[in-house]
PDB file of C-alpha atoms in Angstrom:
ATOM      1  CA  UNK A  19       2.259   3.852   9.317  1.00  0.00           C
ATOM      2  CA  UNK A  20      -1.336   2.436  10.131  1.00  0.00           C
ATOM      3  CA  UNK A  21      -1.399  -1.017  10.098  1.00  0.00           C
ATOM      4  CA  UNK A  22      -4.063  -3.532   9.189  1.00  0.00           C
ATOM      5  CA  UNK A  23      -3.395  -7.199  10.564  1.00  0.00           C
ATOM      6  CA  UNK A  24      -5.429  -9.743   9.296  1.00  0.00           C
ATOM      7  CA  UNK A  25      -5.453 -13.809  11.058  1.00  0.00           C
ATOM      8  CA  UNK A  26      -5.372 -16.330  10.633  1.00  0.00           C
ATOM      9  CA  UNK A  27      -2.542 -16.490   7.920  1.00  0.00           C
ATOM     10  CA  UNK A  28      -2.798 -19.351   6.842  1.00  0.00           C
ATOM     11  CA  UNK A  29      -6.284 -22.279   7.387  1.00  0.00           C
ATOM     12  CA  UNK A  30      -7.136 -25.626   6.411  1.00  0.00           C
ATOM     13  CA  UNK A  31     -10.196 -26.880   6.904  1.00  0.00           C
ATOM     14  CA  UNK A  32     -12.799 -29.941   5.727  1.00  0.00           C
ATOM     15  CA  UNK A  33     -15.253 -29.480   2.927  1.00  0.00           C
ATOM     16  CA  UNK A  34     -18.454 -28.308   4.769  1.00  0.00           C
ATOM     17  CA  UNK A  35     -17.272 -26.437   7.808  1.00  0.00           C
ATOM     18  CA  UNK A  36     -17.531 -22.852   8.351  1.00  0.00           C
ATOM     19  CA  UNK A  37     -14.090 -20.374   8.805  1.00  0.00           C
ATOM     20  CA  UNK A  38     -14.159 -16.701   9.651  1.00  0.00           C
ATOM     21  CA  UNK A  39     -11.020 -14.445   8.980  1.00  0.00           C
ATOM     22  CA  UNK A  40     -10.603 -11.105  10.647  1.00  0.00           C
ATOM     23  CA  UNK A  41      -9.124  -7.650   9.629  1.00  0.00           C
ATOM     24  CA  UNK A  42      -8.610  -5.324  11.894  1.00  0.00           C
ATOM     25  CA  UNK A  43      -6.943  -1.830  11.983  1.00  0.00           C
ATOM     26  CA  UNK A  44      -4.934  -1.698  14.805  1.00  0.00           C
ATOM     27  CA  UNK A  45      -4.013   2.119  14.759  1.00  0.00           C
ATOM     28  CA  UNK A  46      -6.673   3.938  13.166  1.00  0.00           C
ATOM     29  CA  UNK A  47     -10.311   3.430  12.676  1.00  0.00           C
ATOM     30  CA  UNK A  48     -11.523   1.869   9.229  1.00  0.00           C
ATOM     31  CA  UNK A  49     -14.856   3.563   8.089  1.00  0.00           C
ATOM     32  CA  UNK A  50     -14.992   1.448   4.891  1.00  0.00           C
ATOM     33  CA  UNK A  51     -13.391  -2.376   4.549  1.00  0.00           C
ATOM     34  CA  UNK A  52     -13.128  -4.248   1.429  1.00  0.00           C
ATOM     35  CA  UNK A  53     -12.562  -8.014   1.088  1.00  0.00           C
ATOM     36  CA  UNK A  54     -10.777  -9.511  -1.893  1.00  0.00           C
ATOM     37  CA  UNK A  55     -10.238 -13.069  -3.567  1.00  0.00           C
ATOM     38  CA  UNK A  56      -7.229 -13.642  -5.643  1.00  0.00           C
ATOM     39  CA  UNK A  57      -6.970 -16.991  -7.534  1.00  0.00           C
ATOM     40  CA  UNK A  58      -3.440 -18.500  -8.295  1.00  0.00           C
ATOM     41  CA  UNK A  59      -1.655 -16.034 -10.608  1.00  0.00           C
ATOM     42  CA  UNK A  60      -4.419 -14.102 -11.001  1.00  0.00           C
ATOM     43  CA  UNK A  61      -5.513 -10.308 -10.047  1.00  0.00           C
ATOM     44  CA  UNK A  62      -7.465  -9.441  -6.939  1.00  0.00           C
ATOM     45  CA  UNK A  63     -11.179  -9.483  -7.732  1.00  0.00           C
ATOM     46  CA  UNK A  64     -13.001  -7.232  -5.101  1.00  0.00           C
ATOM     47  CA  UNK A  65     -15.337  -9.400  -3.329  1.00  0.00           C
ATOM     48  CA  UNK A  66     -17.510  -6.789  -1.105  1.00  0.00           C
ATOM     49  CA  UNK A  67     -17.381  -3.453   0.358  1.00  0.00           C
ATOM     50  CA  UNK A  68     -17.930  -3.116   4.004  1.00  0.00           C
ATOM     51  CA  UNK A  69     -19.237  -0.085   5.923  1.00  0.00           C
ATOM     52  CA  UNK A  70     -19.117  -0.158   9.549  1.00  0.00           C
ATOM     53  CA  UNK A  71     -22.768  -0.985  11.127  1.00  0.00           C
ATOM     54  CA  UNK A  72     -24.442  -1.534   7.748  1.00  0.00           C
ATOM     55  CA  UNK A  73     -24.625  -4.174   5.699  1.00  0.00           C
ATOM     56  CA  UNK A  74     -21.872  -4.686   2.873  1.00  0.00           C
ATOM     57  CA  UNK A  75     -22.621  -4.796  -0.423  1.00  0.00           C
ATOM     58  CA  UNK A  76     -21.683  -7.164  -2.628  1.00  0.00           C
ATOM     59  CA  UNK A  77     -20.380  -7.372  -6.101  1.00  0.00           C
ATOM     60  CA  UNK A  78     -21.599  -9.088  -8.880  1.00  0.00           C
ATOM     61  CA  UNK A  79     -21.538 -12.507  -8.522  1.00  0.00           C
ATOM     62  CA  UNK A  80     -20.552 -13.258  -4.993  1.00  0.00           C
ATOM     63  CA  UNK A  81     -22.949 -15.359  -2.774  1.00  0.00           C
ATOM     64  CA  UNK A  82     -23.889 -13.105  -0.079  1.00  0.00           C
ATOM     65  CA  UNK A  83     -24.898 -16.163   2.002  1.00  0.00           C
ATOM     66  CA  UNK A  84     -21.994 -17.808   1.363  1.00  0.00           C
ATOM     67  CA  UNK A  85     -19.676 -15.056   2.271  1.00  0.00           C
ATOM     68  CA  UNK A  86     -20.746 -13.386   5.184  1.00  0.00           C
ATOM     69  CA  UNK A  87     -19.190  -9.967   5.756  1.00  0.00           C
ATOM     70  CA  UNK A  88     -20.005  -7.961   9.655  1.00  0.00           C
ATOM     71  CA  UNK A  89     -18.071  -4.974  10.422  1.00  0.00           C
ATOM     72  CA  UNK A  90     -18.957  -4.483  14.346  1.00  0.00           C
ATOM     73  CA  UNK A  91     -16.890  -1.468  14.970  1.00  0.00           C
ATOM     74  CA  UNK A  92     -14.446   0.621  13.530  1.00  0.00           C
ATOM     75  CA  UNK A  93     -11.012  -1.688  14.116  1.00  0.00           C
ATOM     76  CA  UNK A  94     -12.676  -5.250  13.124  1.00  0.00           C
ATOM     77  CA  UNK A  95     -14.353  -6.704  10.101  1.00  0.00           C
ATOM     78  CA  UNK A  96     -14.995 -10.457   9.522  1.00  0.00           C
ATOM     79  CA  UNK A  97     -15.146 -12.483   6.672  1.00  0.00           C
ATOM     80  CA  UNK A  98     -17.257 -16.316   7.212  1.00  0.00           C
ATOM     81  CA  UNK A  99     -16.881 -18.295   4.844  1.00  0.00           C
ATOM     82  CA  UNK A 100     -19.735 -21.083   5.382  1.00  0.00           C
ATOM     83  CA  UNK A 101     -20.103 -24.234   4.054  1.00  0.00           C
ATOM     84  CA  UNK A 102     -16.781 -24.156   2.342  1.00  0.00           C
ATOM     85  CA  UNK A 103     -16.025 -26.071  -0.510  1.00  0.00           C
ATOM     86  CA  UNK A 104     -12.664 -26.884  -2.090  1.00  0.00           C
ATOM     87  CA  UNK A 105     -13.303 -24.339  -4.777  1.00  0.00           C
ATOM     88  CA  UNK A 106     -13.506 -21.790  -2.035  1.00  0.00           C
ATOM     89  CA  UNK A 107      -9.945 -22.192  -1.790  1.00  0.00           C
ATOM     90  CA  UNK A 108      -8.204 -19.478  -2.417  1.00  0.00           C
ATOM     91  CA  UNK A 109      -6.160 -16.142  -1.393  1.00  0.00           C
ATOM     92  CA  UNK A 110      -8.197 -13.765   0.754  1.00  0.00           C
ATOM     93  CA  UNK A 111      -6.934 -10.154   1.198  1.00  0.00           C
ATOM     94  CA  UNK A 112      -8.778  -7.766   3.347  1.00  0.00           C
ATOM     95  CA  UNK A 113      -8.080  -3.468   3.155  1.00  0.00           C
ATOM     96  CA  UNK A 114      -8.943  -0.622   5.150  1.00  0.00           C
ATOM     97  CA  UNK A 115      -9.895   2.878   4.814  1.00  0.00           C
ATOM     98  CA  UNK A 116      -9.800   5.967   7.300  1.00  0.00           C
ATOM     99  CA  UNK A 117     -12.683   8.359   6.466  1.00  0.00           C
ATOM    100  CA  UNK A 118     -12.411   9.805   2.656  1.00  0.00           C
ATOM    101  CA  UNK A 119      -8.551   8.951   2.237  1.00  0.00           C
ATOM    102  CA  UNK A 120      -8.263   7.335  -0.668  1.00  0.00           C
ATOM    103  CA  UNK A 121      -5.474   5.318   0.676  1.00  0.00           C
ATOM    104  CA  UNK A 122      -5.963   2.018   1.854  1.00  0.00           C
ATOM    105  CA  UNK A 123      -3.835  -0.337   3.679  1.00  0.00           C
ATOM    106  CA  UNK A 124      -3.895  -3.816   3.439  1.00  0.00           C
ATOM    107  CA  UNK A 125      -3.662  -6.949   5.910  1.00  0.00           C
ATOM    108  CA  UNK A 126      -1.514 -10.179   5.117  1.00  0.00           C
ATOM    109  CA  UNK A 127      -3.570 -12.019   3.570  1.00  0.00           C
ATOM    110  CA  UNK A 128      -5.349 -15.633   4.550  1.00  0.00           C
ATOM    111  CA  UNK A 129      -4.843 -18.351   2.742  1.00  0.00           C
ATOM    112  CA  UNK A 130      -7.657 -20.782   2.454  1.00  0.00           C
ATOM    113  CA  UNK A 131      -7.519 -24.449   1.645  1.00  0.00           C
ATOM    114  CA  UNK A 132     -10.767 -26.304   2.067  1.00  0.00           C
ATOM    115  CA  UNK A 133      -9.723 -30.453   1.644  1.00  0.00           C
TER     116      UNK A 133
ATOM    117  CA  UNK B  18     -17.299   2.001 -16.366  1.00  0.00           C
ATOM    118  CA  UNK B  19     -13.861   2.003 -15.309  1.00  0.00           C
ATOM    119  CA  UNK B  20     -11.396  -1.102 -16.302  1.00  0.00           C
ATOM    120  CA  UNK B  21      -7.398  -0.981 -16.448  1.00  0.00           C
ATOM    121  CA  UNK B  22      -5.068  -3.584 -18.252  1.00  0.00           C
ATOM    122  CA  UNK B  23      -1.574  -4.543 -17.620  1.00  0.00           C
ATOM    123  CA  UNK B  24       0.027  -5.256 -20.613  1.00  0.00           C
ATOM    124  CA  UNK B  25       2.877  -7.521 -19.423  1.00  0.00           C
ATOM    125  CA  UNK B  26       1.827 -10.737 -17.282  1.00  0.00           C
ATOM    126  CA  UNK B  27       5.950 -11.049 -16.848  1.00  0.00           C
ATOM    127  CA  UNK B  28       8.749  -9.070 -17.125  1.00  0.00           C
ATOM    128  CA  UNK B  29      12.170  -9.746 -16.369  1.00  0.00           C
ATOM    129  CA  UNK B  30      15.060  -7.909 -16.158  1.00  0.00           C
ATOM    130  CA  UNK B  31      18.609  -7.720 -15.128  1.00  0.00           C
ATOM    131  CA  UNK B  32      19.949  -6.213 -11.781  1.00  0.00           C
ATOM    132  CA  UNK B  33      20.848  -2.564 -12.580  1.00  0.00           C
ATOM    133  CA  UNK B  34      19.145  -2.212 -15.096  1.00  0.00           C
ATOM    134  CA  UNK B  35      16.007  -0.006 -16.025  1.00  0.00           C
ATOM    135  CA  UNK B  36      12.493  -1.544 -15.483  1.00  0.00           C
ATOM    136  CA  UNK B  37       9.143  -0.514 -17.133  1.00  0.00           C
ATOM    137  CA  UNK B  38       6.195  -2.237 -16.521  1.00  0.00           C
ATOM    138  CA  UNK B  39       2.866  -0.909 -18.654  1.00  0.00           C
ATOM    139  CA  UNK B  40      -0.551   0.304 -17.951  1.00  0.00           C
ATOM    140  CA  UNK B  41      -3.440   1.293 -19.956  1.00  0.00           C
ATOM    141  CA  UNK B  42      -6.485   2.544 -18.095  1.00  0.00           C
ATOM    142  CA  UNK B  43     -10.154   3.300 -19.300  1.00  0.00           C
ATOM    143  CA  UNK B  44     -11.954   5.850 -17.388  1.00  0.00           C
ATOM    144  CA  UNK B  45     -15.308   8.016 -17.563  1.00  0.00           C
ATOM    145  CA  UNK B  46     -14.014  10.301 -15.076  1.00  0.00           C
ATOM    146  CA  UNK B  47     -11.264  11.797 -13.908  1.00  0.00           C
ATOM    147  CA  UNK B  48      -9.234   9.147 -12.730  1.00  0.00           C
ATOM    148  CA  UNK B  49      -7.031   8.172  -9.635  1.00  0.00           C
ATOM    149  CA  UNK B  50      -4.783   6.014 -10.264  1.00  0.00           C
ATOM    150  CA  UNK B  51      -2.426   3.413  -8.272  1.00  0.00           C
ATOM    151  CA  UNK B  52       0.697   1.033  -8.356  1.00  0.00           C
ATOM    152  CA  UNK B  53       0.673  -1.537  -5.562  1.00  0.00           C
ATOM    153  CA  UNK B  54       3.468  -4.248  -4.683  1.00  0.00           C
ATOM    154  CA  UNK B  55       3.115  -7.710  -3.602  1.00  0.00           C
ATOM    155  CA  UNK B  56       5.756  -9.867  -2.514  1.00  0.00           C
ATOM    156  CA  UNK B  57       5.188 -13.652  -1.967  1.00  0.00           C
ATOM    157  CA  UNK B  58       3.577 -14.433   1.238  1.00  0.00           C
ATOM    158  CA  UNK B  59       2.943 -10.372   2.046  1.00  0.00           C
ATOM    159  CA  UNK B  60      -0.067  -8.449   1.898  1.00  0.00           C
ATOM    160  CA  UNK B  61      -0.312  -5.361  -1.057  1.00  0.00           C
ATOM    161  CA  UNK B  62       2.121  -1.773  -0.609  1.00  0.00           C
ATOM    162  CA  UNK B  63       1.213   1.343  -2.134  1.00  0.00           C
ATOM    163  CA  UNK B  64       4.276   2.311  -4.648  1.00  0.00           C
ATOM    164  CA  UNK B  65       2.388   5.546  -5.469  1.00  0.00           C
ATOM    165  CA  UNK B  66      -0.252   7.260  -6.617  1.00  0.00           C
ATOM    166  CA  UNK B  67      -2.238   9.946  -9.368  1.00  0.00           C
ATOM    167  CA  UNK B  68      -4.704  11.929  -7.993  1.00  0.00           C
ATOM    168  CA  UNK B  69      -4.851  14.622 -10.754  1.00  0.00           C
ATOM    169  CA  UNK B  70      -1.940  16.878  -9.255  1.00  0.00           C
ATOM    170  CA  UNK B  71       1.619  16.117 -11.077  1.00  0.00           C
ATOM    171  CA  UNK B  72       1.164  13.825 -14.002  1.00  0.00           C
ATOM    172  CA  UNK B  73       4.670  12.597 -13.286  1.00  0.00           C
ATOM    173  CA  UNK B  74       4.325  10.505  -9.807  1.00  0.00           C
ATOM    174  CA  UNK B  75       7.235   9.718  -7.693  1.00  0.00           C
ATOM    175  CA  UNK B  76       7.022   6.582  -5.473  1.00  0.00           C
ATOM    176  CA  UNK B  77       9.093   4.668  -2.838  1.00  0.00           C
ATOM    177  CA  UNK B  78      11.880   2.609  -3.328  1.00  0.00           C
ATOM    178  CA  UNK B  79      12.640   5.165  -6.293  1.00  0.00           C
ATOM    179  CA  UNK B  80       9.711   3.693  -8.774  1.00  0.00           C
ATOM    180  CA  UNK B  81       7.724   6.618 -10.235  1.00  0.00           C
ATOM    181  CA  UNK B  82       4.836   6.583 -13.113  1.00  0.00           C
ATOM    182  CA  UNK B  83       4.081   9.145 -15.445  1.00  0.00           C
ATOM    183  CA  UNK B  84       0.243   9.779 -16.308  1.00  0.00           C
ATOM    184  CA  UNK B  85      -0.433  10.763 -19.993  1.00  0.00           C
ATOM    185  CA  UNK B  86      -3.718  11.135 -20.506  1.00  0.00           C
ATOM    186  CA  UNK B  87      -3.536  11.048 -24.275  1.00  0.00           C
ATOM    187  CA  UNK B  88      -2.339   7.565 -24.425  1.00  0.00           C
ATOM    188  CA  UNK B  89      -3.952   6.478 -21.306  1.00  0.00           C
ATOM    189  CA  UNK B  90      -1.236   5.281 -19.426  1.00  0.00           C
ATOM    190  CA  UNK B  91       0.738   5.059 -16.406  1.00  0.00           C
ATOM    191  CA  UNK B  92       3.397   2.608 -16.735  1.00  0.00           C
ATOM    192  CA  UNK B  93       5.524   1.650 -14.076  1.00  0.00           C
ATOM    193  CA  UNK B  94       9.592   3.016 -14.405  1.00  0.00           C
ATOM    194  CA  UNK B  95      12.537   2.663 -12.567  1.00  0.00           C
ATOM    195  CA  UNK B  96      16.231   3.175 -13.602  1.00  0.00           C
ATOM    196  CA  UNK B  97      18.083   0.309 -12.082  1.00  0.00           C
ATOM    197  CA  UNK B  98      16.869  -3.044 -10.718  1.00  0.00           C
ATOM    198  CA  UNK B  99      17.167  -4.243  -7.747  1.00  0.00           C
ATOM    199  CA  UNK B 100      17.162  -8.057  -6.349  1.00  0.00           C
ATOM    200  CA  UNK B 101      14.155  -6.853  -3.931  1.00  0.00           C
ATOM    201  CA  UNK B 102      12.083  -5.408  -6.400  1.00  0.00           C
ATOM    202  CA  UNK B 103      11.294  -8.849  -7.453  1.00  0.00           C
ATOM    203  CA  UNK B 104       7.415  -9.139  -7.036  1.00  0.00           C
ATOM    204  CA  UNK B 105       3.975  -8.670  -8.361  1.00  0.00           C
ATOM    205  CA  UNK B 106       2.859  -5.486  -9.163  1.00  0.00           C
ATOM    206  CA  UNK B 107      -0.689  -4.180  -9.698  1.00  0.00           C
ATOM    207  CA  UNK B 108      -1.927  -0.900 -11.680  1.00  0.00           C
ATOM    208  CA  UNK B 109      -4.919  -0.029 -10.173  1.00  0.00           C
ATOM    209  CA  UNK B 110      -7.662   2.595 -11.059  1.00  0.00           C
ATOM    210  CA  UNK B 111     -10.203   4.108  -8.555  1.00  0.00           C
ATOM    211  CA  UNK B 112     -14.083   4.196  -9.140  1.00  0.00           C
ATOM    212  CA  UNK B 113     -14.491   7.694  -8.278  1.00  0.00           C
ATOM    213  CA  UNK B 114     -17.600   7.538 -10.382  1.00  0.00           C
ATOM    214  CA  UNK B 115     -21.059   9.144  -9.572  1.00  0.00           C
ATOM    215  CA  UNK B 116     -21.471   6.400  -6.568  1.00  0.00           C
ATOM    216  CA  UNK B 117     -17.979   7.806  -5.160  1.00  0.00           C
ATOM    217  CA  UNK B 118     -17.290   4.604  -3.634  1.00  0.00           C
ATOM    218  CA  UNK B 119     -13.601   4.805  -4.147  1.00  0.00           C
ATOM    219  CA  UNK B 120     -14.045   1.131  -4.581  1.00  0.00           C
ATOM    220  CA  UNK B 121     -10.369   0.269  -6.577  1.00  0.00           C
ATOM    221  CA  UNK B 122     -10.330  -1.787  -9.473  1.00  0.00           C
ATOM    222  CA  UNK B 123      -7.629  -3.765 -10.414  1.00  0.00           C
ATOM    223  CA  UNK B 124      -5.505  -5.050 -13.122  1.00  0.00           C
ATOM    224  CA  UNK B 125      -4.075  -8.279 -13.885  1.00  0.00           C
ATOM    225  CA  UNK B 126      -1.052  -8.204 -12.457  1.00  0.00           C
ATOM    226  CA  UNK B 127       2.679  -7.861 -13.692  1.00  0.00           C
ATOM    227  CA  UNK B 128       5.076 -10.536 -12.242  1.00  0.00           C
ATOM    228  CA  UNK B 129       8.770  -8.857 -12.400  1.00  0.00           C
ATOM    229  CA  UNK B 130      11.708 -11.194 -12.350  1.00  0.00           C
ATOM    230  CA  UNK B 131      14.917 -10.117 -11.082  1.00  0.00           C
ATOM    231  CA  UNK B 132      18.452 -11.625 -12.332  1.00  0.00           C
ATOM    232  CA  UNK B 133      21.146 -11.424 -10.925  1.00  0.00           C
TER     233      UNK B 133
END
């Protein structure tokens, strides 16, 4: 099945510096990319929606500036967090989406800890 | 606008025996809905899925969900527990919507617990 792997698993950095997870498709290409937060026991809360050579679009709420979202190509979409602060810590899940299917697949996960 | 709730944040169960977890959706449109897995440290897994065909949805690892439209639901079923199944599961609804972004929307979560 397709596969979407997502790195780094796991980061810790220092309250002010920058950090930029990738997702990328490995076997098909990913039209549309979305990029989710999920707090400690909590649901996924859809962050932005990413369309390859456009900009993304981003839900209510989210800093655009904070979270910067570029989707280059068709395999690879990366997420920049900049300027993080510890409340930027959290559980970052990026998912991919051939075309119309419906279906998405979904990488690892990153988890974020910002000291 | 579309939202869906989970009705159970936990739910435990024995090994072997049956497991429901609940859904309720609310929907403008016709909706599509979902049942992802999580287990710790993994990314999400598609269980199955309602796209307006069958209202009663067979899955993998022999989960299925029926969709009743009159109680809007979709809960979650499976006869007989097993160890693995421990994990979170989402219900998720689609946002098929006039914008037909397919964007999904997601519920709170239902943590199922496993004993042996």
């Amino acid at each position: 099945g397709a596969v979407v792997s997502q790195h780094p698993s796991r980061v810790i950095c220092k309250s002010g510096t920058s950090v930029k997870i990738e997702c990328r498709s490995l076997d098909f290409q990913a039209t549309t990319m979305f990029w989710y937060r999920q707090f400690p026991k909590q649901s996924l809360m859809l962050m932005a929606t990413s369309n390859e050579g456009s900009k993304a679009t981003y839900e209510q709420g989210v800093e655009k500036d904070k979270f910067l979202i570029n989707h280059a190509s068709l395999t690879l979409s990366t997420l920049t967090v900049t300027s993080a602060h510890p409340e930027d810590s959290s559980f970052y899940i990026c998912s991919a989406r051939q075309g119309d299917n419906e279906k998405l697949f979904f990488g690892s996960g990153t988890q974020l800890s910002v000291l | 606008a579309q939202s869906v709730t989970q009705l159970d944040s936990h739910v435990s169960v024995s090994e072997g025996t049956p497991v429901l977890l609940r859904c309720n959706y609310s929907s403008s449109y016709s909706p599509s809905l979902f049942w992802y897995v999580q287990h710790p440290n993994k990314g999400l897994q598609l269980l199955l899925k309602y796209t307006s065909a069958a209202t009663l949805v067979k899955g993998i690892n022999g989960f299925e969900a029926e969709f009743k439209k009159s109680e809007t639901s979709f809960h979650l079923t499976k006869p007989s527990a097993h160890m693995s199944d421990a994990a979170e599961y989402f219900c998720v609804v689609s946002d098929r919507g006039s914008s037909n972004t397919g964007k999904l929307i997601f519920g709170q979560g239902t943590t199922l617990q496993v004993k042996p």
